[in-house]
mmCIF file of C-alpha atoms in Angstrom:
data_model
loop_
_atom_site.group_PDB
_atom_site.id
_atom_site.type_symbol
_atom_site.label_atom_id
_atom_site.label_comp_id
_atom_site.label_asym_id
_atom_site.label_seq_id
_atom_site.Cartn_x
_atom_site.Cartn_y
_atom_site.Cartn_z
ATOM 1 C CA UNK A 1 -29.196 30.040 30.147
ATOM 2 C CA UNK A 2 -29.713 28.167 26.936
ATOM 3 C CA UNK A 3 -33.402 27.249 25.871
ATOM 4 C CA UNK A 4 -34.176 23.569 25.251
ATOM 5 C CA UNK A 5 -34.673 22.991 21.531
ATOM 6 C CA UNK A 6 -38.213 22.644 21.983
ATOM 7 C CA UNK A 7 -38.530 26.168 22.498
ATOM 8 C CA UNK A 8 -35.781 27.508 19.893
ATOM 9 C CA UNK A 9 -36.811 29.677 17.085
ATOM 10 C CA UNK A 10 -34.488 28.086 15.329
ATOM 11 C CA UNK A 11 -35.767 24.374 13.912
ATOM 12 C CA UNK A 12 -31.908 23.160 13.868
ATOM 13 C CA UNK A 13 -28.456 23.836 14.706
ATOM 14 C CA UNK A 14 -27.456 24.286 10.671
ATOM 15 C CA UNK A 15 -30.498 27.142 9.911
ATOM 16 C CA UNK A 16 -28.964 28.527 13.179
ATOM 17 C CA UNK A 17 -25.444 28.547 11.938
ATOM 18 C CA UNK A 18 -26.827 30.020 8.429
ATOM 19 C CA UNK A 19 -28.635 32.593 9.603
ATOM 20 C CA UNK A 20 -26.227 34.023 11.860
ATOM 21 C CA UNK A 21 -23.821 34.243 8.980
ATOM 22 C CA UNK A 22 -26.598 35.539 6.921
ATOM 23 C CA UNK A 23 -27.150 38.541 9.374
ATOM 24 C CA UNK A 24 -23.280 39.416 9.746
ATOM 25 C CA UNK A 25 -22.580 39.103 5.766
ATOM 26 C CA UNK A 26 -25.897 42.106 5.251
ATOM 27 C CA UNK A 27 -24.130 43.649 8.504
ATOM 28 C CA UNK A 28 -20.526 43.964 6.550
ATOM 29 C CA UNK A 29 -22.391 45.706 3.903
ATOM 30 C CA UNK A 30 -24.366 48.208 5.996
ATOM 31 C CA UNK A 31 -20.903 49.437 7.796
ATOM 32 C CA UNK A 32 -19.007 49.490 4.489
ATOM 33 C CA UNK A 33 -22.209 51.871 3.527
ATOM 34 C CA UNK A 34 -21.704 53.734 6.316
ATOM 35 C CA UNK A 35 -17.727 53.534 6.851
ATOM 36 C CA UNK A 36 -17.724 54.677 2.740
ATOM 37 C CA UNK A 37 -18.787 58.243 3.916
ATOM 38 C CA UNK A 38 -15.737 59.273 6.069
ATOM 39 C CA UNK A 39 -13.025 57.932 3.504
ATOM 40 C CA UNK A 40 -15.474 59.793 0.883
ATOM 41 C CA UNK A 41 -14.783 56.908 -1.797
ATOM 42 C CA UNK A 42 -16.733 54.235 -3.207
ATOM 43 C CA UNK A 43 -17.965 51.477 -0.728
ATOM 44 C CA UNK A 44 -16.251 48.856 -2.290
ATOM 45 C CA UNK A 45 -12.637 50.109 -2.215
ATOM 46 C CA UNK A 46 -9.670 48.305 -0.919
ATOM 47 C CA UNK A 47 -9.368 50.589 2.567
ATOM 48 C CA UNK A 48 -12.937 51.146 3.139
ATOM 49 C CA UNK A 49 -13.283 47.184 3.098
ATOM 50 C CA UNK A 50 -10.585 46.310 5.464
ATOM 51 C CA UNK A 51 -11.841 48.581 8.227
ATOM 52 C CA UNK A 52 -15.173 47.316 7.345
ATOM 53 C CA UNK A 53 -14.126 44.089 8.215
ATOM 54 C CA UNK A 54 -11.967 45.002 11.011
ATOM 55 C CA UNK A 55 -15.585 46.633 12.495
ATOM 56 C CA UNK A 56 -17.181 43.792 11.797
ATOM 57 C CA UNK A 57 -14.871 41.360 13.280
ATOM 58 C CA UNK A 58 -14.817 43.697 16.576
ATOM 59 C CA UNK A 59 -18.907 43.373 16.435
ATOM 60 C CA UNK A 60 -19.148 40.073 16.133
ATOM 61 C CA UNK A 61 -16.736 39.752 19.276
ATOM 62 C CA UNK A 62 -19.022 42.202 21.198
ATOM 63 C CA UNK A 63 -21.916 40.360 20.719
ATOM 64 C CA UNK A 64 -21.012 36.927 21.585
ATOM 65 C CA UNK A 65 -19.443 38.205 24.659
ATOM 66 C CA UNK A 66 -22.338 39.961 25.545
ATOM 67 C CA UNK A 67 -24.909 36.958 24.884
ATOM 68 C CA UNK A 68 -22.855 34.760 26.713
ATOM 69 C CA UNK A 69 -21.157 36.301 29.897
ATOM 70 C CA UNK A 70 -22.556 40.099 30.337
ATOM 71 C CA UNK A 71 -26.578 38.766 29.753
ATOM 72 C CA UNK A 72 -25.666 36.102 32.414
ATOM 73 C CA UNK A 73 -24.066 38.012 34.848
ATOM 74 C CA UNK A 74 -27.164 40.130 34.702
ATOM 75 C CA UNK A 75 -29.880 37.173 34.995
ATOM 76 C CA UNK A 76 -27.329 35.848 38.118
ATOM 77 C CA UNK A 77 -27.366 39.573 39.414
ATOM 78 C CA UNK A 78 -23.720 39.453 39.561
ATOM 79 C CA UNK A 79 -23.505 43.263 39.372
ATOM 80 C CA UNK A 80 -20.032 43.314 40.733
ATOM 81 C CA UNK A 81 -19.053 41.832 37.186
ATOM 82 C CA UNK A 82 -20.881 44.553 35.047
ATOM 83 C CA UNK A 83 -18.159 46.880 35.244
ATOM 84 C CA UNK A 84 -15.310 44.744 34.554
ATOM 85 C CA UNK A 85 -17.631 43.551 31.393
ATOM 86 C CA UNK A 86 -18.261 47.198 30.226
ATOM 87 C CA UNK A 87 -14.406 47.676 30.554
ATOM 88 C CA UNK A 88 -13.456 44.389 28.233
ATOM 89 C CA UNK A 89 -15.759 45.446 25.652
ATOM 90 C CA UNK A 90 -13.739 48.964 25.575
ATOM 91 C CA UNK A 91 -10.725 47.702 25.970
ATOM 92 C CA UNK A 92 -10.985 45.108 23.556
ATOM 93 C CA UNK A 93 -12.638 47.758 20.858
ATOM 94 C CA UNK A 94 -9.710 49.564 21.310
ATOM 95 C CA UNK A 95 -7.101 47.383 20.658
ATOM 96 C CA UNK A 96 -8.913 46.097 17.333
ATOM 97 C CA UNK A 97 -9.751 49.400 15.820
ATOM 98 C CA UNK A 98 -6.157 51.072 16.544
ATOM 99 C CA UNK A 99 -4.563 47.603 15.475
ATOM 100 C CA UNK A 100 -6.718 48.373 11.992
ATOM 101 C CA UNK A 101 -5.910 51.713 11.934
ATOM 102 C CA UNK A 102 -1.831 50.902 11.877
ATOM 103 C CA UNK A 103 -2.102 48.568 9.813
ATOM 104 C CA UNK A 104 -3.923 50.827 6.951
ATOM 105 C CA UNK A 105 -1.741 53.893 7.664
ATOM 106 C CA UNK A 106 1.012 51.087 6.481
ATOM 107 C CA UNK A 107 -0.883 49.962 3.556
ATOM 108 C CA UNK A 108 -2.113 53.530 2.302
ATOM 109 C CA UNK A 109 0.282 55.763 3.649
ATOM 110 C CA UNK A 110 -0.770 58.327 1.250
ATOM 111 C CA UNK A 111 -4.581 58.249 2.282
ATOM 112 C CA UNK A 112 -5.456 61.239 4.144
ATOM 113 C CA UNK A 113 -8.506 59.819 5.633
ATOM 114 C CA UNK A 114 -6.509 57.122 6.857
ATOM 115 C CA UNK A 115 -3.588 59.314 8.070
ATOM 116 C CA UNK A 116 -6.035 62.066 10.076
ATOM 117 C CA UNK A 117 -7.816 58.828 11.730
ATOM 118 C CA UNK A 118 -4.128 57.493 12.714
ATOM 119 C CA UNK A 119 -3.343 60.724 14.168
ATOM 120 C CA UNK A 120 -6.561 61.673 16.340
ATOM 121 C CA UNK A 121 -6.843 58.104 17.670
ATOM 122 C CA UNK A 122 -3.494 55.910 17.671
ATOM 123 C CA UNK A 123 -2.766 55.454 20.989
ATOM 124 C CA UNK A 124 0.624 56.582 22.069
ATOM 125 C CA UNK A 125 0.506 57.584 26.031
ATOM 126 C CA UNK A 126 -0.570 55.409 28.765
ATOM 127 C CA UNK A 127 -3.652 58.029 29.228
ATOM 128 C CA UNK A 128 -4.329 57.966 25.497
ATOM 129 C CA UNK A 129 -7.408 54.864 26.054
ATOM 130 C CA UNK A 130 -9.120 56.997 28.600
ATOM 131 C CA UNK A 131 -9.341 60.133 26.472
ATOM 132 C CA UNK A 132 -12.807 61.703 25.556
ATOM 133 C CA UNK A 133 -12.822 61.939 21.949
ATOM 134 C CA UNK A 134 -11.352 58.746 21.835
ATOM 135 C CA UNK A 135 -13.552 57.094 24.375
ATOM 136 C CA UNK A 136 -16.441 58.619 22.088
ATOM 137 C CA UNK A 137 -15.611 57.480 18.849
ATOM 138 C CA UNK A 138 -15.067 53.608 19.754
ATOM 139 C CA UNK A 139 -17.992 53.844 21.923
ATOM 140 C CA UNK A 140 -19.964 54.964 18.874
ATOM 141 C CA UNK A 141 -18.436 52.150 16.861
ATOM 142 C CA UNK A 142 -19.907 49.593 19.560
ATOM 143 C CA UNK A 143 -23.683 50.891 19.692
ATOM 144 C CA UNK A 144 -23.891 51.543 16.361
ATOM 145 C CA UNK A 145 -23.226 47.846 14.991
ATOM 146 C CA UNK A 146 -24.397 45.929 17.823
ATOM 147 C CA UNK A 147 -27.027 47.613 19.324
ATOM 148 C CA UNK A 148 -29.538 45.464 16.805
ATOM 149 C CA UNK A 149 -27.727 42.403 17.141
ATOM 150 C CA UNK A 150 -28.154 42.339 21.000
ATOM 151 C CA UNK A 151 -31.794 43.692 20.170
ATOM 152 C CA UNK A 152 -32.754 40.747 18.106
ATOM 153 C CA UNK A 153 -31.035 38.610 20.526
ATOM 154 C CA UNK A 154 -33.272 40.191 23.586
ATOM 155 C CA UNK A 155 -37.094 39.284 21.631
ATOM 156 C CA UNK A 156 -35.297 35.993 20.531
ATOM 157 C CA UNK A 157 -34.779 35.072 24.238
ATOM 158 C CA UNK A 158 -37.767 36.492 25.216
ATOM 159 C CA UNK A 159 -40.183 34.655 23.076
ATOM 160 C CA UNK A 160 -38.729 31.220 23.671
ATOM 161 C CA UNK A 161 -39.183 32.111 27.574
ATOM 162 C CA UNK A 162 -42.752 32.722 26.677
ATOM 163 C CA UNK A 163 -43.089 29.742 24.980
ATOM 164 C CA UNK A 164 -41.722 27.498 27.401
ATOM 165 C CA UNK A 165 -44.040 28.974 30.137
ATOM 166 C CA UNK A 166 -47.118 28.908 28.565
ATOM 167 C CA UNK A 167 -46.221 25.110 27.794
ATOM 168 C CA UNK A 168 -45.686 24.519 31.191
ATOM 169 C CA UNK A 169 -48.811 26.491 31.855
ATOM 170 C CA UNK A 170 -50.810 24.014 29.509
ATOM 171 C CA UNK A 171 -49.092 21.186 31.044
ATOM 172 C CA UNK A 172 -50.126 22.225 34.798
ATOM 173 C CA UNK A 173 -53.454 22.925 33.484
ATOM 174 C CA UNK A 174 -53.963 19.297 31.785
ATOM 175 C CA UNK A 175 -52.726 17.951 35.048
ATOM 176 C CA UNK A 176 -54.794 20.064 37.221
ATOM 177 C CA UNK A 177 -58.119 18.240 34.810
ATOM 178 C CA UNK A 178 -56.509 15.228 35.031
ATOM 179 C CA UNK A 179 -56.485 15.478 38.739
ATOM 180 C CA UNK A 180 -60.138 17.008 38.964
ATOM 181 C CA UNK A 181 -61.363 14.268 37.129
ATOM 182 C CA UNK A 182 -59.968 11.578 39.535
ATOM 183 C CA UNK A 183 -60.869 12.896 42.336
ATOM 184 C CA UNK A 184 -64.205 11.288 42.689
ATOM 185 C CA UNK A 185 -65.214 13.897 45.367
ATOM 186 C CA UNK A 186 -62.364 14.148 47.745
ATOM 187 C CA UNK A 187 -64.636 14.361 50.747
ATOM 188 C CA UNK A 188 -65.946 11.186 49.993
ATOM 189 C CA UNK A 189 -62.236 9.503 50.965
ATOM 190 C CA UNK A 190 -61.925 11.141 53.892
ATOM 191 C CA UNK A 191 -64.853 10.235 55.347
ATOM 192 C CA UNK A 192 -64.684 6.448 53.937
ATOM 193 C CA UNK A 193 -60.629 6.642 55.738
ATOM 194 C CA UNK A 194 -62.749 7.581 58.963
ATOM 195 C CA UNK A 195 -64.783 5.223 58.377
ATOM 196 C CA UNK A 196 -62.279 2.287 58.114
ATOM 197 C CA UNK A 197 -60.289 4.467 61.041
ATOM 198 C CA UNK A 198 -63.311 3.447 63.862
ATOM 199 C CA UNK A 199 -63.078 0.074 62.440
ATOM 200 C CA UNK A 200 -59.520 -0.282 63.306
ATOM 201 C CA UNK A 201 -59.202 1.583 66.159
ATOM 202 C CA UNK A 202 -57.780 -0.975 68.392
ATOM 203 C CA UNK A 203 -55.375 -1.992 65.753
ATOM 204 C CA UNK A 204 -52.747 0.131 66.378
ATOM 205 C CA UNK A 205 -50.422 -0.023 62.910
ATOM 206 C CA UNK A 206 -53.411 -0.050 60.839
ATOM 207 C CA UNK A 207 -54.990 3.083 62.418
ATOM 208 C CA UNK A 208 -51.864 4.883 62.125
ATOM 209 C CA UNK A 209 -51.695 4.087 58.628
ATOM 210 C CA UNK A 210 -55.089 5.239 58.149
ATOM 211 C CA UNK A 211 -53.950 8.537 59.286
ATOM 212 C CA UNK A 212 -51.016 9.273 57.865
ATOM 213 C CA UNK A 213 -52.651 8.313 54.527
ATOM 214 C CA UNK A 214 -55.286 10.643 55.349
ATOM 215 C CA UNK A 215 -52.725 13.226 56.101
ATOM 216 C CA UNK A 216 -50.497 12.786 52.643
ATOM 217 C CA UNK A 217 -54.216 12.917 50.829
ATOM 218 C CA UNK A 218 -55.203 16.159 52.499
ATOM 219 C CA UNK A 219 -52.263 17.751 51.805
ATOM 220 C CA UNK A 220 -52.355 16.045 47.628
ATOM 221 C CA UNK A 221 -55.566 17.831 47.500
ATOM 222 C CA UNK A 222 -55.498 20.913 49.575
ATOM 223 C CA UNK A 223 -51.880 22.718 50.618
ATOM 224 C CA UNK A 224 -50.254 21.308 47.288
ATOM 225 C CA UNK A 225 -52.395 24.010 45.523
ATOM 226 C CA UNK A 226 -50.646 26.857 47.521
ATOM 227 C CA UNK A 227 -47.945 29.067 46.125
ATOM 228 C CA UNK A 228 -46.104 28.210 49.216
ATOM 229 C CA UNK A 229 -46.091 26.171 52.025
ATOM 230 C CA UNK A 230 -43.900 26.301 55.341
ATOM 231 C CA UNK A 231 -40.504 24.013 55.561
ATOM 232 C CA UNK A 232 -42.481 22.556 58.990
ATOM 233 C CA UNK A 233 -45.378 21.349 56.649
ATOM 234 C CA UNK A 234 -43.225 20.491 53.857
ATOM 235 C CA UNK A 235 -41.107 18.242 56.348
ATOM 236 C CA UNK A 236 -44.650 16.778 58.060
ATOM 237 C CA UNK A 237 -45.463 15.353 54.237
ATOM 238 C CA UNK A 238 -42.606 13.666 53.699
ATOM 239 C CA UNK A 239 -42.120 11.979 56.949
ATOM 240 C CA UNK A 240 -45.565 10.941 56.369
ATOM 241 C CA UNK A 241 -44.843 9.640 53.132
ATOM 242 C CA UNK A 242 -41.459 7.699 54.151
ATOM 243 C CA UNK A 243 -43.582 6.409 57.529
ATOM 244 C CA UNK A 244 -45.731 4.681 55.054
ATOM 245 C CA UNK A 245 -42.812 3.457 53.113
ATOM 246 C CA UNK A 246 -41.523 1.762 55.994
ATOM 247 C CA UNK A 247 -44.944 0.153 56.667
ATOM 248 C CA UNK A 248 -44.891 -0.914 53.139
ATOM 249 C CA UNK A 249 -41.283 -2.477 52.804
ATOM 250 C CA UNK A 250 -39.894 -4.605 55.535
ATOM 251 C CA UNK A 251 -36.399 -3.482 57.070
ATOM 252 C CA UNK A 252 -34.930 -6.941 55.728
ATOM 253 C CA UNK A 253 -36.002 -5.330 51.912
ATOM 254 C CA UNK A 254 -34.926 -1.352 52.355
ATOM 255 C CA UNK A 255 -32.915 0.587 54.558
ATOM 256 C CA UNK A 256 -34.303 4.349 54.919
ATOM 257 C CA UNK A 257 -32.418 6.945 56.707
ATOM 258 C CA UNK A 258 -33.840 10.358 56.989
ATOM 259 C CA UNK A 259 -32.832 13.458 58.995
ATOM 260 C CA UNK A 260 -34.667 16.859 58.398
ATOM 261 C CA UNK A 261 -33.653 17.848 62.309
ATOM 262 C CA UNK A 262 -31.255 20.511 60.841
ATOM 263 C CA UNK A 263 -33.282 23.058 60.082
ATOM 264 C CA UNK A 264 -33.160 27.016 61.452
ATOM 265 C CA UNK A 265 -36.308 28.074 60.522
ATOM 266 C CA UNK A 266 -39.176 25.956 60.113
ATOM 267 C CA UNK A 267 -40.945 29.054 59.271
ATOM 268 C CA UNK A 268 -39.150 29.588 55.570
ATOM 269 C CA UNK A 269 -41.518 28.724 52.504
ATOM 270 C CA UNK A 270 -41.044 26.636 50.095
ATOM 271 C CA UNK A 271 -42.540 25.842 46.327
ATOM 272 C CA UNK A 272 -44.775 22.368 47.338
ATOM 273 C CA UNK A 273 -44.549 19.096 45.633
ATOM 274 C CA UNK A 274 -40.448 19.653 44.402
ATOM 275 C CA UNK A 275 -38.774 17.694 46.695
ATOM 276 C CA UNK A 276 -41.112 14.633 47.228
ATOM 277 C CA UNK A 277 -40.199 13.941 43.816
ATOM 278 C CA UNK A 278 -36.812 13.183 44.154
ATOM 279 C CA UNK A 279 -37.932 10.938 46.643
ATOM 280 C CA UNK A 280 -40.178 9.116 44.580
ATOM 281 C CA UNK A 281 -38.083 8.205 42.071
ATOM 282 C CA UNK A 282 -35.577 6.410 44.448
ATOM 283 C CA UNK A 283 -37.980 4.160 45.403
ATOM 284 C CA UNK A 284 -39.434 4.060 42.167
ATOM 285 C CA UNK A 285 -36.527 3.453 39.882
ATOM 286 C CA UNK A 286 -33.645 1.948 43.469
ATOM 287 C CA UNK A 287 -36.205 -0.024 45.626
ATOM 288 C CA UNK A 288 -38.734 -1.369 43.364
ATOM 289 C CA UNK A 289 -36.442 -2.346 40.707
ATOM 290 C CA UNK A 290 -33.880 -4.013 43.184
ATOM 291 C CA UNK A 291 -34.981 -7.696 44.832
ATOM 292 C CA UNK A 292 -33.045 -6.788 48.152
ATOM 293 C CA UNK A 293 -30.997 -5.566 49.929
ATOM 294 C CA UNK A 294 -31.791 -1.655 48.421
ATOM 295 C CA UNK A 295 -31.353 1.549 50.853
ATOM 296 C CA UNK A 296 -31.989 4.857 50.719
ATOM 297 C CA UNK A 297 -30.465 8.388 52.759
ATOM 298 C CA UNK A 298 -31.936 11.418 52.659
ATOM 299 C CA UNK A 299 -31.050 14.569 54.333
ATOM 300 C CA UNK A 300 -32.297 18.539 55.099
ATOM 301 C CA UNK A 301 -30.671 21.260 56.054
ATOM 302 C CA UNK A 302 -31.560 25.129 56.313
ATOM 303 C CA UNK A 303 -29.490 27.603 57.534
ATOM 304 C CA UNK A 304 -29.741 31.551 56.896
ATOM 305 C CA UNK A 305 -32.127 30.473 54.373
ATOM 306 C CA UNK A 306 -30.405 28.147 52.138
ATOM 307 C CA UNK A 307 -31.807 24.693 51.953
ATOM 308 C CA UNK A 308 -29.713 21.869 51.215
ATOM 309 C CA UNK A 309 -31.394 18.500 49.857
ATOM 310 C CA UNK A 310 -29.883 15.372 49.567
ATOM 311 C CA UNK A 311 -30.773 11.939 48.518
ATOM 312 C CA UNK A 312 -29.466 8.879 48.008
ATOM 313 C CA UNK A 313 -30.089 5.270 46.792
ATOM 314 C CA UNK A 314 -28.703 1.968 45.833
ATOM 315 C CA UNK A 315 -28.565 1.799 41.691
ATOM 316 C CA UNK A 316 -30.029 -1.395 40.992
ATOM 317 C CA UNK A 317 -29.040 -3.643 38.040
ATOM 318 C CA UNK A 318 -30.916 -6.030 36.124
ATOM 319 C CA UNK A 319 -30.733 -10.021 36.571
ATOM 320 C CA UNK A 320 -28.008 -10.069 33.673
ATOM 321 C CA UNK A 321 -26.122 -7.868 35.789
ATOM 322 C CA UNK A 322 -26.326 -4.727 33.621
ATOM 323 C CA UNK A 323 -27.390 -1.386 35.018
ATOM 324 C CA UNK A 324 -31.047 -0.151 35.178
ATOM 325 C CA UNK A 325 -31.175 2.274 32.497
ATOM 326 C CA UNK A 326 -34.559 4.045 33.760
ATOM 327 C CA UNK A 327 -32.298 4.976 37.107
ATOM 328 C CA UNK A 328 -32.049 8.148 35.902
ATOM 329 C CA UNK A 329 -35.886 9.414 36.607
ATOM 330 C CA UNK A 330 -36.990 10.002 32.624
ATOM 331 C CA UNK A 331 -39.831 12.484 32.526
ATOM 332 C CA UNK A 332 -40.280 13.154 36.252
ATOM 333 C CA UNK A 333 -36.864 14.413 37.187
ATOM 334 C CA UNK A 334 -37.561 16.184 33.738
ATOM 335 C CA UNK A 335 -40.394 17.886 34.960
ATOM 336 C CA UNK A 336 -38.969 18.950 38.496
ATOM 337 C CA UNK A 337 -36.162 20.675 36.107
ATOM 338 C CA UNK A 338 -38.035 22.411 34.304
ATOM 339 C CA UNK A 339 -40.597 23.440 37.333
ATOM 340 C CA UNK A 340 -37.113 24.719 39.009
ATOM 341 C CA UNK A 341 -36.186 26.854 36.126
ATOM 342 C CA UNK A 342 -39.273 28.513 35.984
ATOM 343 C CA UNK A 343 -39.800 29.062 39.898
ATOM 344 C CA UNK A 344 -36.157 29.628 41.593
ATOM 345 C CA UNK A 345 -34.750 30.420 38.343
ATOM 346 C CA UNK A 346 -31.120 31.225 39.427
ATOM 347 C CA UNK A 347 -31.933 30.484 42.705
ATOM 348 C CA UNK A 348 -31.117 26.711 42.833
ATOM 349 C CA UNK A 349 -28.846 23.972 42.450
ATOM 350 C CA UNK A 350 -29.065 20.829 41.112
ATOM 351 C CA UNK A 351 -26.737 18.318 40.708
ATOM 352 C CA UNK A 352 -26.935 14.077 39.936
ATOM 353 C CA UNK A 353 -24.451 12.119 39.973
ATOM 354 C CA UNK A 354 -24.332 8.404 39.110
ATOM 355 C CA UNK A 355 -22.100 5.157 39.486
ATOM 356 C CA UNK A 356 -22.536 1.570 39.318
ATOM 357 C CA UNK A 357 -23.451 1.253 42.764
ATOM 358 C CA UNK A 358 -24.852 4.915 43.876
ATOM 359 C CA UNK A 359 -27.662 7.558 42.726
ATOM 360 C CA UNK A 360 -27.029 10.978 44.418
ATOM 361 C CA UNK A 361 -29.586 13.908 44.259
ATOM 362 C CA UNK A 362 -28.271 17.008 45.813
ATOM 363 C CA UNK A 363 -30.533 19.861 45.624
ATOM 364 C CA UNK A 364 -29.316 23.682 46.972
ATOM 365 C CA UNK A 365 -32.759 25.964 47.192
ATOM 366 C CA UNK A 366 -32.433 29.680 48.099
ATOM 367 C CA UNK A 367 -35.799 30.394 50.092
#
């Protein structure tokens, strides 16, 4: 997984570039230094070069392949794939450095370095690849000019990880103060909402709302600071919060459709304050920004502990007719990315999709 360029070590795409060719120029040297010894010549003759290169071209191979498919298919925990990977690598070693090998036997025909080398390692019998000595000697080729490549490539990843969650760590902090700080004594509310509650007792819609507002603001202050919460409490909040939606907008203004019915086990647990998210922004950015006629669908499933999200809503356009740029969610949906990343990791799904007419959420979460 790429980092954002907010976290990258690298302060642009061109000192990237540069320094990557930077590193592979010093590595041709340091295998021509150590490539000079077998031919026992100087390092800067014709043969010793070529094969150089021909190492070098095989590392460089190696370790893009390895940053980009083998270090994924370990963070995915697609073991199954680490073997076939591990094979490639060989394989594809093997080819080069033979192919390099022919080639200089053709050029230098009368270099016995180059002739020995042919003859212990050309490959000429279906079993030839799979022979020890063989096997051994491109294997040796492989860990000895990548090994500090993938090395360097390991702390790089590693301290941009670190960086991005001790930003997010600062960030939750500074919204934890914020939050303190507007409080204004939580307990306070609640006993001001029961308050207004024996008011309005006989007034049945008004005392409902009462309670269901005390409900969303018990669990804002209280179960959002859990770890985890329950899919049964998780589905309680947000029927909460769309009941007061519907109290808020009249039918004639927004259709919502919800169904969280479909779930196996109420029981699974669940990361608070992910999904509510989603749903604020379609009201935020479909409902409020549309003068009527807006709707919105949303949907939950769970089954064998995969939970399926999906949401739905109207994409409003302006009064000239042009399409609501700020659809999209800007910094929220931002945020909820980022909080994914960090907390299911490889674990999730996301995927937003967006026409004229329609703004689709669909969210997979392995429990």
């Amino acid at each position: 997984m790429e980092r954002s360029n907010e976290f990258s070590v690298y302060p642009n795409q061109s000192t990237k570039h540069l320094l990557h060719i930077l590193y592979w120029v010093i590595m041709l040297f340091f295998i021509m230094a150590i490539t000079s010894y077998s031919f026992k010549a100087s390092v800067f003759i014709a043969e010793n070069v070529l094969f150089s290169s021909s190492v070098l071209f095989n590392a460089i191979l190696i370790h893009y392949f390895v940053c980009h498919f083998v270090f994924q298919h370990i963070r995915k925990k697609r073991w199954a794939l680490i073997i076939p990977d591990i094979l490639a690598i060989y394989l594809l070693s093997l080819l080069i450095t033979t192919s390099s090998l022919n080639l200089l036997r053709n050029l230098y025909p009368e270099n016995e370095v180059i002739t020995r080398l042919y003859q212990k390692y050309t490959v000429n019998s279906f079993g030839k690849p799979f022979d020890g000595e063989l096997l051994l000697w491109v294997l040796s080729l492989i860990i000895w000019f990548n090994t500090f490549g993938i090395i360097i490539k390991i702390v790089k990843d590693f301290h941009e990880s670190s960086l991005e969650k001790l930003a997010i760590a600062q960030e939750k902090n500074s919204m934890e103060i914020s939050f303190l700080r507007a409080q204004i004594q939580p307990h306070f509310l609640f006993n001001t909402l029961n308050s207004i509650y024996g008011l309005i007792i006989h007034n049945e819609e008004a005392s409902k709302v009462v309670i269901q507002l005390s409900n969303l603001l018990r669990f804002s202050l209280y179960d959002s600071e859990k770890e985890h919460i329950t899919l049964k409490e998780e589905i309680e909040f947000l029927s909460n919060y769309l009941l007061l939606e519907k109290m808020r907008y009249k039918e004639s203004r927004v259709q919502i459709e919800y169904d969280f019915g479909q779930i196996e086990n109420k029981e699974k647990i669940i990361k608070p304050l992910i999904l509510i998210n989603f749903i604020e922004n379609a009201f935020k950015h479909g409902v409020n920004a549309t003068i009527k006629n807006a709707w919105i669908k949303l949907s939950m499933t769970e089954k064998e502990g995969l939970l399926t999200f999906h949401c739905a809503n109207n994409n409003p356009v302006t009064a000239t007719g042009k399409k609501n740029n700020e659809s999209t969610g800007g910094l929220g949906l931002k945020n909820v990315r980022r909080r994914l990343e960090l907390e299911y990791q490889t674990r999730y799904s996301l995927d937003i999709k967006e026409t004229d007419d329609v703004y689709e959420v669909s969210l997979i979460l392995k429990l």
